[in-house]
PDB file of C-alpha atoms in Angstrom:
ATOM      1  CA  UNK A   1      29.047  44.958 -87.121  1.00  0.00           C
ATOM      2  CA  UNK A   2      29.492  42.060 -89.541  1.00  0.00           C
ATOM      3  CA  UNK A   3      26.952  40.000 -87.557  1.00  0.00           C
ATOM      4  CA  UNK A   4      24.380  42.801 -87.770  1.00  0.00           C
ATOM      5  CA  UNK A   5      24.892  43.135 -91.518  1.00  0.00           C
ATOM      6  CA  UNK A   6      24.678  39.372 -92.048  1.00  0.00           C
ATOM      7  CA  UNK A   7      21.476  39.052 -90.011  1.00  0.00           C
ATOM      8  CA  UNK A   8      19.860  41.989 -91.805  1.00  0.00           C
ATOM      9  CA  UNK A   9      20.677  40.380 -95.166  1.00  0.00           C
ATOM     10  CA  UNK A  10      19.278  36.987 -94.084  1.00  0.00           C
ATOM     11  CA  UNK A  11      16.017  38.479 -92.800  1.00  0.00           C
ATOM     12  CA  UNK A  12      15.602  41.119 -95.513  1.00  0.00           C
ATOM     13  CA  UNK A  13      15.606  43.599 -92.624  1.00  0.00           C
ATOM     14  CA  UNK A  14      16.498  47.265 -92.447  1.00  0.00           C
ATOM     15  CA  UNK A  15      19.921  47.911 -90.901  1.00  0.00           C
ATOM     16  CA  UNK A  16      19.394  50.919 -88.609  1.00  0.00           C
ATOM     17  CA  UNK A  17      21.914  53.080 -86.766  1.00  0.00           C
ATOM     18  CA  UNK A  18      20.486  54.966 -83.781  1.00  0.00           C
ATOM     19  CA  UNK A  19      21.901  57.875 -81.816  1.00  0.00           C
ATOM     20  CA  UNK A  20      20.673  60.869 -79.848  1.00  0.00           C
ATOM     21  CA  UNK A  21      21.644  64.509 -79.493  1.00  0.00           C
ATOM     22  CA  UNK A  22      20.473  67.657 -77.770  1.00  0.00           C
ATOM     23  CA  UNK A  23      20.237  71.335 -78.654  1.00  0.00           C
ATOM     24  CA  UNK A  24      19.765  74.281 -76.301  1.00  0.00           C
ATOM     25  CA  UNK A  25      18.726  77.853 -77.052  1.00  0.00           C
ATOM     26  CA  UNK A  26      22.385  78.844 -77.187  1.00  0.00           C
ATOM     27  CA  UNK A  27      23.459  78.326 -80.797  1.00  0.00           C
ATOM     28  CA  UNK A  28      26.958  77.556 -81.976  1.00  0.00           C
ATOM     29  CA  UNK A  29      29.180  80.489 -82.905  1.00  0.00           C
ATOM     30  CA  UNK A  30      30.403  80.711 -86.468  1.00  0.00           C
ATOM     31  CA  UNK A  31      32.023  83.076 -88.888  1.00  0.00           C
ATOM     32  CA  UNK A  32      30.158  85.996 -90.382  1.00  0.00           C
ATOM     33  CA  UNK A  33      30.784  89.289 -92.145  1.00  0.00           C
ATOM     34  CA  UNK A  34      31.330  92.571 -90.305  1.00  0.00           C
ATOM     35  CA  UNK A  35      33.244  95.827 -90.468  1.00  0.00           C
ATOM     36  CA  UNK A  36      36.926  95.467 -89.727  1.00  0.00           C
ATOM     37  CA  UNK A  37      37.556  95.872 -86.013  1.00  0.00           C
ATOM     38  CA  UNK A  38      33.843  95.653 -85.095  1.00  0.00           C
ATOM     39  CA  UNK A  39      32.730  92.201 -83.978  1.00  0.00           C
ATOM     40  CA  UNK A  40      29.009  91.720 -84.724  1.00  0.00           C
ATOM     41  CA  UNK A  41      27.164  90.909 -81.488  1.00  0.00           C
ATOM     42  CA  UNK A  42      23.503  89.947 -81.152  1.00  0.00           C
ATOM     43  CA  UNK A  43      22.185  90.085 -77.597  1.00  0.00           C
ATOM     44  CA  UNK A  44      19.221  87.873 -76.864  1.00  0.00           C
ATOM     45  CA  UNK A  45      16.758  88.116 -73.988  1.00  0.00           C
ATOM     46  CA  UNK A  46      16.706  84.322 -73.640  1.00  0.00           C
ATOM     47  CA  UNK A  47      14.335  83.145 -70.916  1.00  0.00           C
ATOM     48  CA  UNK A  48      14.478  79.732 -69.304  1.00  0.00           C
ATOM     49  CA  UNK A  49      16.742  76.790 -69.875  1.00  0.00           C
ATOM     50  CA  UNK A  50      14.921  75.019 -72.674  1.00  0.00           C
ATOM     51  CA  UNK A  51      16.400  72.061 -74.491  1.00  0.00           C
ATOM     52  CA  UNK A  52      15.329  69.777 -77.325  1.00  0.00           C
ATOM     53  CA  UNK A  53      16.506  66.164 -77.230  1.00  0.00           C
ATOM     54  CA  UNK A  54      16.486  64.254 -80.512  1.00  0.00           C
ATOM     55  CA  UNK A  55      16.664  60.503 -81.072  1.00  0.00           C
ATOM     56  CA  UNK A  56      17.068  59.437 -84.657  1.00  0.00           C
ATOM     57  CA  UNK A  57      18.029  56.529 -86.796  1.00  0.00           C
ATOM     58  CA  UNK A  58      19.361  56.052 -90.290  1.00  0.00           C
ATOM     59  CA  UNK A  59      17.826  52.986 -91.940  1.00  0.00           C
ATOM     60  CA  UNK A  60      19.445  51.334 -94.940  1.00  0.00           C
ATOM     61  CA  UNK A  61      18.662  48.291 -97.066  1.00  0.00           C
ATOM     62  CA  UNK A  62      20.234  47.167-100.381  1.00  0.00           C
ATOM     63  CA  UNK A  63      18.669  48.691-103.510  1.00  0.00           C
ATOM     64  CA  UNK A  64      16.504  51.064-101.412  1.00  0.00           C
ATOM     65  CA  UNK A  65      17.101  54.712-100.609  1.00  0.00           C
ATOM     66  CA  UNK A  66      18.206  55.261 -97.002  1.00  0.00           C
ATOM     67  CA  UNK A  67      15.749  56.818 -94.563  1.00  0.00           C
ATOM     68  CA  UNK A  68      16.111  59.188 -91.633  1.00  0.00           C
ATOM     69  CA  UNK A  69      13.526  58.770 -88.858  1.00  0.00           C
ATOM     70  CA  UNK A  70      13.531  60.831 -85.669  1.00  0.00           C
ATOM     71  CA  UNK A  71      11.591  61.799 -82.562  1.00  0.00           C
ATOM     72  CA  UNK A  72      11.883  64.927 -80.395  1.00  0.00           C
ATOM     73  CA  UNK A  73      11.552  65.406 -76.662  1.00  0.00           C
ATOM     74  CA  UNK A  74      11.237  68.924 -75.218  1.00  0.00           C
ATOM     75  CA  UNK A  75      12.643  69.922 -71.850  1.00  0.00           C
ATOM     76  CA  UNK A  76      11.346  73.299 -70.653  1.00  0.00           C
ATOM     77  CA  UNK A  77      13.248  73.374 -67.355  1.00  0.00           C
ATOM     78  CA  UNK A  78      10.333  72.373 -65.156  1.00  0.00           C
ATOM     79  CA  UNK A  79      11.033  70.652 -61.886  1.00  0.00           C
ATOM     80  CA  UNK A  80      11.110  66.860 -62.144  1.00  0.00           C
ATOM     81  CA  UNK A  81      10.932  66.911 -65.950  1.00  0.00           C
ATOM     82  CA  UNK A  82      13.022  64.246 -67.689  1.00  0.00           C
ATOM     83  CA  UNK A  83      15.717  65.709 -69.932  1.00  0.00           C
ATOM     84  CA  UNK A  84      16.573  62.713 -72.087  1.00  0.00           C
ATOM     85  CA  UNK A  85      14.829  59.780 -73.698  1.00  0.00           C
ATOM     86  CA  UNK A  86      13.476  56.927 -71.604  1.00  0.00           C
ATOM     87  CA  UNK A  87      13.311  53.275 -72.633  1.00  0.00           C
ATOM     88  CA  UNK A  88       9.628  53.734 -73.532  1.00  0.00           C
ATOM     89  CA  UNK A  89      10.556  56.661 -75.823  1.00  0.00           C
ATOM     90  CA  UNK A  90      13.027  54.452 -77.722  1.00  0.00           C
ATOM     91  CA  UNK A  91      10.354  51.765 -78.049  1.00  0.00           C
ATOM     92  CA  UNK A  92       7.998  54.349 -79.590  1.00  0.00           C
ATOM     93  CA  UNK A  93      10.751  55.348 -82.081  1.00  0.00           C
ATOM     94  CA  UNK A  94      11.305  51.709 -83.088  1.00  0.00           C
ATOM     95  CA  UNK A  95       7.559  51.062 -83.413  1.00  0.00           C
ATOM     96  CA  UNK A  96       7.220  54.107 -85.686  1.00  0.00           C
ATOM     97  CA  UNK A  97      10.220  53.018 -87.788  1.00  0.00           C
ATOM     98  CA  UNK A  98       8.851  49.475 -88.095  1.00  0.00           C
ATOM     99  CA  UNK A  99       5.475  50.795 -89.235  1.00  0.00           C
ATOM    100  CA  UNK A 100       6.999  53.320 -91.653  1.00  0.00           C
ATOM    101  CA  UNK A 101       9.586  50.947 -93.163  1.00  0.00           C
ATOM    102  CA  UNK A 102       7.296  47.911 -93.261  1.00  0.00           C
ATOM    103  CA  UNK A 103       9.854  45.295 -92.272  1.00  0.00           C
ATOM    104  CA  UNK A 104      12.041  43.888 -89.506  1.00  0.00           C
ATOM    105  CA  UNK A 105      14.746  46.093 -87.980  1.00  0.00           C
ATOM    106  CA  UNK A 106      18.326  45.313 -87.007  1.00  0.00           C
ATOM    107  CA  UNK A 107      19.374  48.245 -84.824  1.00  0.00           C
ATOM    108  CA  UNK A 108      22.983  49.159 -84.042  1.00  0.00           C
ATOM    109  CA  UNK A 109      23.563  51.665 -81.238  1.00  0.00           C
ATOM    110  CA  UNK A 110      25.988  52.631 -78.479  1.00  0.00           C
ATOM    111  CA  UNK A 111      26.164  51.469 -74.857  1.00  0.00           C
ATOM    112  CA  UNK A 112      24.216  54.280 -73.186  1.00  0.00           C
ATOM    113  CA  UNK A 113      22.716  53.155 -69.858  1.00  0.00           C
ATOM    114  CA  UNK A 114      19.124  53.362 -71.162  1.00  0.00           C
ATOM    115  CA  UNK A 115      20.164  51.196 -74.144  1.00  0.00           C
ATOM    116  CA  UNK A 116      21.466  48.400 -71.927  1.00  0.00           C
ATOM    117  CA  UNK A 117      18.973  48.490 -69.036  1.00  0.00           C
ATOM    118  CA  UNK A 118      16.774  45.546 -68.021  1.00  0.00           C
ATOM    119  CA  UNK A 119      13.685  47.553 -69.027  1.00  0.00           C
ATOM    120  CA  UNK A 120      15.103  48.121 -72.526  1.00  0.00           C
ATOM    121  CA  UNK A 121      15.954  44.430 -72.888  1.00  0.00           C
ATOM    122  CA  UNK A 122      12.359  43.586 -71.914  1.00  0.00           C
ATOM    123  CA  UNK A 123      10.946  46.016 -74.502  1.00  0.00           C
ATOM    124  CA  UNK A 124      13.234  44.602 -77.203  1.00  0.00           C
ATOM    125  CA  UNK A 125      12.272  41.006 -76.345  1.00  0.00           C
ATOM    126  CA  UNK A 126       8.575  41.930 -76.721  1.00  0.00           C
ATOM    127  CA  UNK A 127       9.199  42.912 -80.366  1.00  0.00           C
ATOM    128  CA  UNK A 128      10.047  39.827 -82.479  1.00  0.00           C
ATOM    129  CA  UNK A 129      10.812  42.008 -85.512  1.00  0.00           C
ATOM    130  CA  UNK A 130      13.564  43.905 -83.624  1.00  0.00           C
ATOM    131  CA  UNK A 131      17.172  42.761 -83.111  1.00  0.00           C
ATOM    132  CA  UNK A 132      19.741  44.966 -81.398  1.00  0.00           C
ATOM    133  CA  UNK A 133      23.552  45.055 -81.609  1.00  0.00           C
ATOM    134  CA  UNK A 134      25.868  47.355 -79.666  1.00  0.00           C
ATOM    135  CA  UNK A 135      28.761  49.349 -81.102  1.00  0.00           C
ATOM    136  CA  UNK A 136      32.196  48.983 -79.505  1.00  0.00           C
ATOM    137  CA  UNK A 137      32.949  51.498 -76.754  1.00  0.00           C
ATOM    138  CA  UNK A 138      34.225  54.904 -77.941  1.00  0.00           C
ATOM    139  CA  UNK A 139      33.480  54.296 -81.640  1.00  0.00           C
ATOM    140  CA  UNK A 140      31.275  57.224 -82.747  1.00  0.00           C
ATOM    141  CA  UNK A 141      32.972  57.206 -86.172  1.00  0.00           C
ATOM    142  CA  UNK A 142      31.150  53.920 -86.942  1.00  0.00           C
ATOM    143  CA  UNK A 143      27.704  55.460 -86.413  1.00  0.00           C
ATOM    144  CA  UNK A 144      26.393  57.468 -89.409  1.00  0.00           C
ATOM    145  CA  UNK A 145      23.746  59.087 -87.176  1.00  0.00           C
ATOM    146  CA  UNK A 146      26.571  61.108 -85.566  1.00  0.00           C
ATOM    147  CA  UNK A 147      26.988  62.907 -88.918  1.00  0.00           C
ATOM    148  CA  UNK A 148      23.286  63.864 -88.846  1.00  0.00           C
ATOM    149  CA  UNK A 149      23.794  65.762 -85.588  1.00  0.00           C
ATOM    150  CA  UNK A 150      26.987  67.441 -86.825  1.00  0.00           C
ATOM    151  CA  UNK A 151      25.156  68.610 -89.964  1.00  0.00           C
ATOM    152  CA  UNK A 152      22.158  69.780 -87.928  1.00  0.00           C
ATOM    153  CA  UNK A 153      24.239  71.782 -85.438  1.00  0.00           C
ATOM    154  CA  UNK A 154      26.262  73.377 -88.249  1.00  0.00           C
ATOM    155  CA  UNK A 155      23.016  74.498 -89.918  1.00  0.00           C
ATOM    156  CA  UNK A 156      21.955  76.198 -86.650  1.00  0.00           C
ATOM    157  CA  UNK A 157      25.182  78.213 -86.377  1.00  0.00           C
ATOM    158  CA  UNK A 158      24.668  81.933 -85.656  1.00  0.00           C
ATOM    159  CA  UNK A 159      20.879  81.601 -85.488  1.00  0.00           C
ATOM    160  CA  UNK A 160      19.191  83.613 -82.744  1.00  0.00           C
ATOM    161  CA  UNK A 161      16.485  81.588 -81.007  1.00  0.00           C
ATOM    162  CA  UNK A 162      14.479  83.266 -78.259  1.00  0.00           C
ATOM    163  CA  UNK A 163      12.078  80.498 -77.252  1.00  0.00           C
ATOM    164  CA  UNK A 164      11.996  76.712 -77.109  1.00  0.00           C
ATOM    165  CA  UNK A 165       9.148  76.722 -79.646  1.00  0.00           C
ATOM    166  CA  UNK A 166      11.363  78.557 -82.155  1.00  0.00           C
ATOM    167  CA  UNK A 167      14.105  76.004 -81.497  1.00  0.00           C
ATOM    168  CA  UNK A 168      11.708  73.094 -82.075  1.00  0.00           C
ATOM    169  CA  UNK A 169      10.508  74.605 -85.362  1.00  0.00           C
ATOM    170  CA  UNK A 170      14.087  75.103 -86.593  1.00  0.00           C
ATOM    171  CA  UNK A 171      15.220  71.599 -85.613  1.00  0.00           C
ATOM    172  CA  UNK A 172      12.191  70.022 -87.322  1.00  0.00           C
ATOM    173  CA  UNK A 173      12.778  72.137 -90.424  1.00  0.00           C
ATOM    174  CA  UNK A 174      16.441  71.115 -90.700  1.00  0.00           C
ATOM    175  CA  UNK A 175      15.728  67.421 -90.104  1.00  0.00           C
ATOM    176  CA  UNK A 176      12.892  67.403 -92.645  1.00  0.00           C
ATOM    177  CA  UNK A 177      15.250  68.917 -95.218  1.00  0.00           C
ATOM    178  CA  UNK A 178      17.644  66.034 -94.604  1.00  0.00           C
ATOM    179  CA  UNK A 179      14.831  63.489 -94.971  1.00  0.00           C
ATOM    180  CA  UNK A 180      14.130  64.811 -98.471  1.00  0.00           C
ATOM    181  CA  UNK A 181      17.796  64.560 -99.503  1.00  0.00           C
ATOM    182  CA  UNK A 182      18.582  60.807 -99.683  1.00  0.00           C
ATOM    183  CA  UNK A 183      21.952  61.568-101.311  1.00  0.00           C
ATOM    184  CA  UNK A 184      22.962  63.463 -98.166  1.00  0.00           C
ATOM    185  CA  UNK A 185      21.931  60.527 -95.940  1.00  0.00           C
ATOM    186  CA  UNK A 186      23.897  58.209 -98.258  1.00  0.00           C
ATOM    187  CA  UNK A 187      26.886  60.491 -97.667  1.00  0.00           C
ATOM    188  CA  UNK A 188      26.493  60.062 -93.894  1.00  0.00           C
ATOM    189  CA  UNK A 189      26.623  56.288 -94.401  1.00  0.00           C
ATOM    190  CA  UNK A 190      29.665  56.537 -96.693  1.00  0.00           C
ATOM    191  CA  UNK A 191      31.522  58.702 -94.156  1.00  0.00           C
ATOM    192  CA  UNK A 192      31.811  55.721 -91.789  1.00  0.00           C
ATOM    193  CA  UNK A 193      33.885  53.800 -94.340  1.00  0.00           C
ATOM    194  CA  UNK A 194      31.777  50.691 -93.699  1.00  0.00           C
ATOM    195  CA  UNK A 195      30.642  48.362 -96.469  1.00  0.00           C
ATOM    196  CA  UNK A 196      26.859  48.019 -96.282  1.00  0.00           C
ATOM    197  CA  UNK A 197      26.532  45.538 -99.150  1.00  0.00           C
ATOM    198  CA  UNK A 198      25.195  42.108 -98.153  1.00  0.00           C
ATOM    199  CA  UNK A 199      27.961  39.558 -97.414  1.00  0.00           C
TER     200      UNK A 199
END
């Protein structure tokens, strides 16, 4: 982590933390109000096994507000359809972040198989403005992007979604709200307990 921070400071690069999550049509259960002894139940005629996969990164640089950048991938349950992100999908995310942020990126992420594959290493090597570091195994508490997914899933508690399109609209709405609240994204960074000031 110290090496990533040092390199980002030397290059004037954005230090980015990447992670991915998924959300199905089945929302998380939460507390609500109801008459004593009568549990409120909402039955949904949910069709299909739709899922939305999200890859996002939190980008930070000294004296600049942090940014949240994300991409969605929809899985509608069709035969042969890929459920998660491929190496090419991650490359598209990094290209978009590089264009939006206007500077080099130092990305820190976990050791998922698509993150460490030969294809991913080739795509990273083809981008001179991109440097990648890996988090230690089993260290989600060091990745502020994990807090983004926790906040997102909490905001979807008790919501009744009937179609994948409704789910996509809700996920985009919640993520866009976070993008316009830099103080919230700063809180996600602070939650890790890491010092992001240049060495």
